[in-house]
One Martini backbone bead per residue (centre of mass of N, CA, C, O) as a GRO file, in nm:
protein
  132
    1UNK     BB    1  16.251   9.190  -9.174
    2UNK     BB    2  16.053   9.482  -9.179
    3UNK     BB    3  15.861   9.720  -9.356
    4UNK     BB    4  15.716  10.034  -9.337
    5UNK     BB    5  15.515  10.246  -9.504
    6UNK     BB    6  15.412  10.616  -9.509
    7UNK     BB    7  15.256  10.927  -9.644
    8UNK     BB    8  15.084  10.893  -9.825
    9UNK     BB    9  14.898  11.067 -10.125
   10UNK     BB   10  14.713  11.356 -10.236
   11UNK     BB   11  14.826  11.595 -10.468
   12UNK     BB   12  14.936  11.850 -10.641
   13UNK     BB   13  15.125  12.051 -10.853
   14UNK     BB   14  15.391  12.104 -10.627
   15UNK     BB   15  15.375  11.917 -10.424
   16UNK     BB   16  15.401  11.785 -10.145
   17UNK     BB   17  15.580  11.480  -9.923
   18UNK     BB   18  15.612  11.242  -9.665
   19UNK     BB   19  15.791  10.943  -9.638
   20UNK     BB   20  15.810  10.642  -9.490
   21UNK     BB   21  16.059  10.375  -9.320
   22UNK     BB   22  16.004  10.123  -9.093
   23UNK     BB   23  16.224   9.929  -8.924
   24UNK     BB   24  16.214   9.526  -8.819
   25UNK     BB   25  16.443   9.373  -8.703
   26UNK     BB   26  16.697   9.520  -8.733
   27UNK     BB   27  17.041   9.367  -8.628
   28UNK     BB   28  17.207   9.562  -8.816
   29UNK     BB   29  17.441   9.880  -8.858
   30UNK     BB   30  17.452   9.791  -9.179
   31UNK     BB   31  17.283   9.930  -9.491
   32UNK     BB   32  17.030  10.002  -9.708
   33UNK     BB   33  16.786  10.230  -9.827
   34UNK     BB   34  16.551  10.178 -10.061
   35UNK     BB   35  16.348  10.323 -10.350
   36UNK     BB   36  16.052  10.283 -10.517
   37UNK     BB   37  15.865  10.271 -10.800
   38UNK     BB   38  15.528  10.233 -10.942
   39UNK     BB   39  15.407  10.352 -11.264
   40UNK     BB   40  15.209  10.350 -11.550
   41UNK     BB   41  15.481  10.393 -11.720
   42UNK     BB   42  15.639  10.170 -11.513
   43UNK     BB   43  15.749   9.915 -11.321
   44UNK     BB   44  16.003  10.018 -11.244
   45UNK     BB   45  16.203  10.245 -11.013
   46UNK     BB   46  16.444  10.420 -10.880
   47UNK     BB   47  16.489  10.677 -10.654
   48UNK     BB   48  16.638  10.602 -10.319
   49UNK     BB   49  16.938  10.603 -10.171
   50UNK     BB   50  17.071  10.498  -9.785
   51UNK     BB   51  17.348  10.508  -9.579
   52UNK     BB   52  17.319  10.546  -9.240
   53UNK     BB   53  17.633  10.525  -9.133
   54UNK     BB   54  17.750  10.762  -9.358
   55UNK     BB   55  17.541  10.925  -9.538
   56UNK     BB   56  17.480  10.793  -9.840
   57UNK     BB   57  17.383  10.868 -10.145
   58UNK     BB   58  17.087  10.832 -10.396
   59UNK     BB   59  16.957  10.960 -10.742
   60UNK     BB   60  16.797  10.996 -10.973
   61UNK     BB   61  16.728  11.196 -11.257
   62UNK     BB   62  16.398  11.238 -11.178
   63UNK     BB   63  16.457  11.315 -10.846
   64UNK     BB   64  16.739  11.535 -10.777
   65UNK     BB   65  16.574  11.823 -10.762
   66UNK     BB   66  16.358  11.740 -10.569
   67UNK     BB   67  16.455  11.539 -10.355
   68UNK     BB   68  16.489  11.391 -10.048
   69UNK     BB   69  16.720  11.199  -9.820
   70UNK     BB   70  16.677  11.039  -9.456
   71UNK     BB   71  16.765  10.991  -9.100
   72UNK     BB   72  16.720  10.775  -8.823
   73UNK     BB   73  16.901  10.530  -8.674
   74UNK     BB   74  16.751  10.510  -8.402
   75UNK     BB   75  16.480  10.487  -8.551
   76UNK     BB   76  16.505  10.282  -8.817
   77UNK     BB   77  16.443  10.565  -9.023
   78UNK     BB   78  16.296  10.654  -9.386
   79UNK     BB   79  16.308  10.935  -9.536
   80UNK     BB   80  16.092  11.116  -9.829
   81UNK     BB   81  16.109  11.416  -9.988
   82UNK     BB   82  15.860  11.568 -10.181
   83UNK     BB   83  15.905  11.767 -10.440
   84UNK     BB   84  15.761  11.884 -10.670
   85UNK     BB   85  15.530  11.763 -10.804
   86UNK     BB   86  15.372  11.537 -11.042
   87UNK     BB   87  15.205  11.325 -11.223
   88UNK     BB   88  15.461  11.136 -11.295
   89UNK     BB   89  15.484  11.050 -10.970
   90UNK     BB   90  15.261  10.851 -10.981
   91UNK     BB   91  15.276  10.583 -10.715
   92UNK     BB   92  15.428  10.329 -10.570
   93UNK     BB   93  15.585  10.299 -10.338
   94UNK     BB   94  15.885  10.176 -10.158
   95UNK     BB   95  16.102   9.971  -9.984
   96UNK     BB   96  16.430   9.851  -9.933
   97UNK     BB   97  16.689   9.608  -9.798
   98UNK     BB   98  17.038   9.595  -9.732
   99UNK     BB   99  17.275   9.398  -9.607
  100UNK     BB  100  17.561   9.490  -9.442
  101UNK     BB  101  17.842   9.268  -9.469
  102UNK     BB  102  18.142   9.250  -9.377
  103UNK     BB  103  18.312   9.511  -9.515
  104UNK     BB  104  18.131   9.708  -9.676
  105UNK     BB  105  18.146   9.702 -10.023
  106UNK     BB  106  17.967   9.926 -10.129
  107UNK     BB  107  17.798  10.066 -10.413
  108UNK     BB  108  17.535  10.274 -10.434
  109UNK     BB  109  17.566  10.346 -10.746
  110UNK     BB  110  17.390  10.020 -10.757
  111UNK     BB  111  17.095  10.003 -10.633
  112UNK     BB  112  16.933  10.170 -10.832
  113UNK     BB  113  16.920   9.874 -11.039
  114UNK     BB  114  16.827   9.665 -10.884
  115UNK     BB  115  16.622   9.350 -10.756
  116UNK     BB  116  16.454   9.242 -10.533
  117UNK     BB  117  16.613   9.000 -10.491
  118UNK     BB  118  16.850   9.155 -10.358
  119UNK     BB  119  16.680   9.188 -10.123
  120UNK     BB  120  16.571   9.121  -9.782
  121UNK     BB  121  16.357   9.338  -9.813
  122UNK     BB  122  16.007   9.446  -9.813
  123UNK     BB  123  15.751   9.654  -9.894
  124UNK     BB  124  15.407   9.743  -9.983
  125UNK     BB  125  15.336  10.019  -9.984
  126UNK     BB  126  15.255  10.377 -10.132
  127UNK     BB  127  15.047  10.635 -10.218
  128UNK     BB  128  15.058  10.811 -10.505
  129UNK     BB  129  14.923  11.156 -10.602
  130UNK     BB  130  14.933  11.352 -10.911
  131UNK     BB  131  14.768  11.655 -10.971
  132UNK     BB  132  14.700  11.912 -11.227
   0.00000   0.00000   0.00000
């Protein structure tokens, strides 16, 4: 599986972007795509993630009224639209997927929480900036 993030740019401080994710080689019907971000002050953080195939979602407490995330399951791509954005939010994005087999028993809010080694692929990653 390859995942390919793209979206990235600078905006001032209020404004918006839409990030991508698109999915290649992924030939499970079941999966869940997380963001993570990298920060000048954090080393790693959980941002948001999707089980396209049921709809759930989970957001940080730092981007939950602010982000939104959806997919589009036929095109094996995940959108992450971030809104009201501010100086804190500027780092590189990135995306990873969790390959969902067997029983398909996973609780979503522990996803953003995991370590990279637990996700089956990731991105290189999308830069944001944001200026005040």
């Amino acid at each position: 599986v390859q995942l390919v993030e793209s979206g990235g740019g600078s905006v001032r401080s209020g404004g918006s972007l839409r990030l991508s994710c698109v999915a290649s080689g992924l030939h499970v019907r079941d999966y869940i795509i997380a963001w993570f971000r990298q920060t000048p002050k954090t080393e790693r953080e959980g941002v948001s993630c999707i089980r396209p195939i049921i709809g759930d979602t989970d957001f940080s407490d730092a981007v939950k009224d602010r982000f939104r995330i959806s997919a589009d399951y036929a095109k094996k791509t995940v959108y992450l639209d971030l809104n009201n954005l501010n100086p804190e939010d500027t780092g590189v994005y990135y995306c990873a997927v969790l390959l969902i087999l067997g029983s398909g028993n996973v609780n979503i809010t522990t996803i953003l929480s995991r370590h990279d080694a637990e996700f089956d692929a990731r991105g290189l990653g999308t830069q944001v900036i944001v200026s005040s």
